Amino acid sequence: MKLPILQYGDPILRAKGKRIEKIDERIRQLTQDMIETMYAANGVGLAAQQVGEALQLTVIDVSQVEDRPSTMKLNGKDVDPRTAMPLILINPGIKLAGETELAMEACLSFPEITGEIERAKSVTISARTLEDSQIEIEASGLLGRAIQHEVDHLNGILFIDRMNSAAKAALSSRLKRMQKETRRGAAKDRRVAAVETAL
Ligand SMILES: [Zn+2]
């Protein structure tokens, strides 16, 4: 089931996700709904906070993006990232490595806003899977960036927090307006209309 994506201004986006102790039917259903919601919105990742659940759970799929390559090692072995998608990461722990690089990002909770964000070129992440095993992933390129963006969400950190001060200043009135609209519920009505148009 496709879920509504919360927009900037909703306080859940600032909540740190709780660790998931038990992978039960509710978590499996939520994960499936998040994957469906991510695909329907043409996103490359979605965090539980974005659908109203402050949990350590995120889904990622970069396989449709051809102009921004990714590399991936799964449990120490090189794999084609496309064959490993969608990734489901539960209770992820992240280590950043190497230099940083600037690249463009967008976020499903900030329609029409993009920005250059500085992030580590490479990350190592350990996480629990839906099948309750522990995996380790090393990633760079778009996948490494998507993992960092989503793990930030799980900790209540948004990509605007990582923009430089000039970019943030340029966006400040749009962000204020967006916050206000979300609080009034106008964003919710717009989302419903957009979903209906897409059908
Ligand atoms: Zn995001």
XYZ file of C-alpha atoms and ligand atoms in Angstrom:
200
model
C 0.000 0.000 0.000
C 1.318 3.391 -0.984
C 1.714 5.688 2.032
C 1.610 9.490 2.180
C 5.111 11.015 2.378
C 5.462 13.575 5.152
C 6.768 16.981 4.167
C 9.211 19.311 5.861
C 7.583 20.856 8.915
C 6.228 17.579 10.239
C 7.898 17.005 13.630
C 8.390 13.261 13.022
C 11.076 14.135 10.467
C 13.123 15.483 13.386
C 12.655 12.399 15.579
C 15.461 9.918 16.110
C 14.269 6.443 15.108
C 13.906 3.743 17.742
C 15.850 0.522 17.292
C 13.764 -2.362 15.992
C 14.065 -5.283 18.401
C 11.642 -7.689 16.809
C 11.039 -8.135 13.089
C 7.362 -9.023 13.045
C 4.514 -8.836 10.547
C 4.025 -5.118 11.190
C 7.647 -4.357 10.291
C 7.479 -6.587 7.206
C 4.303 -4.843 6.027
C 5.758 -1.386 6.725
C 8.893 -2.277 4.739
C 6.827 -3.475 1.792
C 4.701 -0.304 1.901
C 7.817 1.869 2.061
C 9.306 0.173 -1.014
C 6.046 0.673 -2.917
C 5.894 4.313 -1.801
C 9.521 4.939 -2.821
C 8.971 3.493 -6.312
C 5.715 5.385 -6.801
C 7.517 8.645 -5.974
C 10.543 7.803 -8.176
C 12.802 8.085 -5.144
C 16.116 6.298 -4.568
C 15.526 5.961 -0.843
C 12.946 6.387 1.886
C 13.276 6.446 5.662
C 10.600 5.318 8.124
C 10.292 8.874 9.487
C 9.109 10.023 6.051
C 6.019 7.838 6.384
C 5.399 8.756 10.005
C 7.279 6.015 11.880
C 10.273 7.001 14.023
C 12.118 3.696 13.585
C 15.611 2.626 12.480
C 14.424 1.385 9.083
C 15.204 2.581 5.592
C 14.837 1.259 2.038
C 17.076 2.191 -0.898
C 17.114 1.437 -4.625
C 19.567 3.195 -6.936
C 19.219 0.734 -9.823
C 17.184 3.064 -12.063
C 19.787 5.839 -12.064
C 22.214 5.330 -14.929
C 24.234 8.537 -14.978
C 25.465 8.337 -11.375
C 27.310 5.052 -10.826
C 27.685 3.192 -7.548
C 30.078 0.591 -6.201
C 29.145 -1.944 -3.577
C 30.715 -4.681 -1.507
C 28.405 -7.024 0.359
C 30.045 -8.879 3.245
C 33.462 -8.157 1.699
C 32.625 -9.267 -1.876
C 32.189 -6.981 -4.879
C 28.631 -7.116 -6.159
C 26.734 -5.339 -8.914
C 24.636 -2.877 -6.891
C 21.682 -3.390 -9.265
C 21.395 -7.039 -8.230
C 21.201 -6.149 -4.526
C 18.300 -3.674 -4.729
C 16.053 -2.853 -3.035
C 18.229 -2.651 0.065
C 16.423 -2.889 3.373
C 18.484 -1.624 6.294
C 17.363 -2.113 9.894
C 19.241 -0.547 12.848
C 22.134 0.572 10.620
C 25.467 1.598 12.047
C 27.569 3.742 9.736
C 31.260 4.539 9.356
C 32.376 7.245 6.967
C 35.697 6.890 5.157
C 38.089 8.833 3.003
C 37.685 12.250 1.519
C 34.472 14.113 0.984
C 32.842 15.211 -2.260
C 30.068 17.576 -3.277
C 27.060 16.369 -5.253
C 23.434 17.247 -5.850
C 20.716 15.770 -3.691
C 16.961 15.937 -3.488
C 14.600 14.625 -0.843
C 11.022 13.340 -1.124
C 10.101 15.411 1.938
C 11.198 18.626 0.151
C 9.461 18.723 -3.233
C 11.320 20.803 -5.832
C 14.292 21.608 -3.607
C 17.756 20.390 -4.530
C 21.130 21.268 -3.129
C 24.817 20.433 -3.234
C 25.772 18.435 -0.175
C 29.236 17.493 0.994
C 29.484 13.857 2.043
C 32.072 11.133 2.534
C 33.041 9.400 -0.725
C 32.733 5.998 0.837
C 30.792 4.418 3.697
C 30.704 1.141 5.541
C 27.461 0.162 7.101
C 26.377 -2.789 9.169
C 22.682 -3.487 9.413
C 20.108 -6.110 10.152
C 18.051 -7.461 7.242
C 14.378 -8.340 7.103
C 15.432 -12.018 7.284
C 17.130 -11.203 10.572
C 20.717 -11.650 9.446
C 23.477 -9.089 9.862
C 25.096 -7.659 6.723
C 28.002 -5.331 6.058
C 27.995 -3.075 3.025
C 30.758 -0.882 1.676
C 29.490 1.642 -0.847
C 30.542 4.681 -2.844
C 29.048 6.794 -5.610
C 25.305 7.388 -5.556
C 24.668 4.393 -3.281
C 27.164 5.638 -0.681
C 25.489 9.033 -0.782
C 21.951 7.605 -0.574
C 22.942 5.527 2.470
C 24.308 8.644 4.207
C 21.183 10.661 3.353
C 18.847 7.933 4.673
C 20.824 7.194 7.840
C 20.687 10.928 8.539
C 16.863 10.732 8.337
C 16.892 7.912 10.899
C 18.638 10.297 13.261
C 16.336 13.247 12.557
C 18.914 15.004 10.352
C 17.718 16.527 7.062
C 19.760 17.396 3.974
C 19.138 21.117 4.470
C 21.127 20.814 7.717
C 24.172 19.914 5.621
C 23.836 22.704 3.042
C 26.298 25.564 3.270
C 25.042 28.761 4.871
C 24.619 30.630 1.562
C 22.415 27.866 0.129
C 20.405 27.705 3.333
C 19.917 31.474 3.363
C 18.724 31.402 -0.261
C 16.123 28.775 0.624
C 15.039 30.197 3.948
C 11.769 31.837 2.892
C 10.690 28.767 0.866
C 11.460 26.535 3.820
C 9.472 28.722 6.184
C 6.527 28.681 3.826
C 6.752 24.913 3.475
C 6.813 24.465 7.246
C 3.744 26.631 7.632
C 1.835 24.833 4.897
C 2.665 21.444 6.367
C 1.420 22.559 9.758
C -1.813 23.831 8.244
C -2.305 20.516 6.480
C -2.280 22.100 3.039
C 0.547 19.821 1.981
C -1.588 16.805 2.751
C -4.354 17.995 0.441
C -1.825 18.638 -2.317
C -0.398 15.137 -1.934
C -3.811 13.559 -2.268
C -4.445 15.585 -5.427
C -1.045 14.602 -6.863
C -1.648 10.915 -6.171
C -5.001 11.089 -7.864
C -3.542 12.828 -10.911
C -0.927 10.129 -11.207
C -3.493 7.333 -11.362
Zn 15.370 12.542 2.221
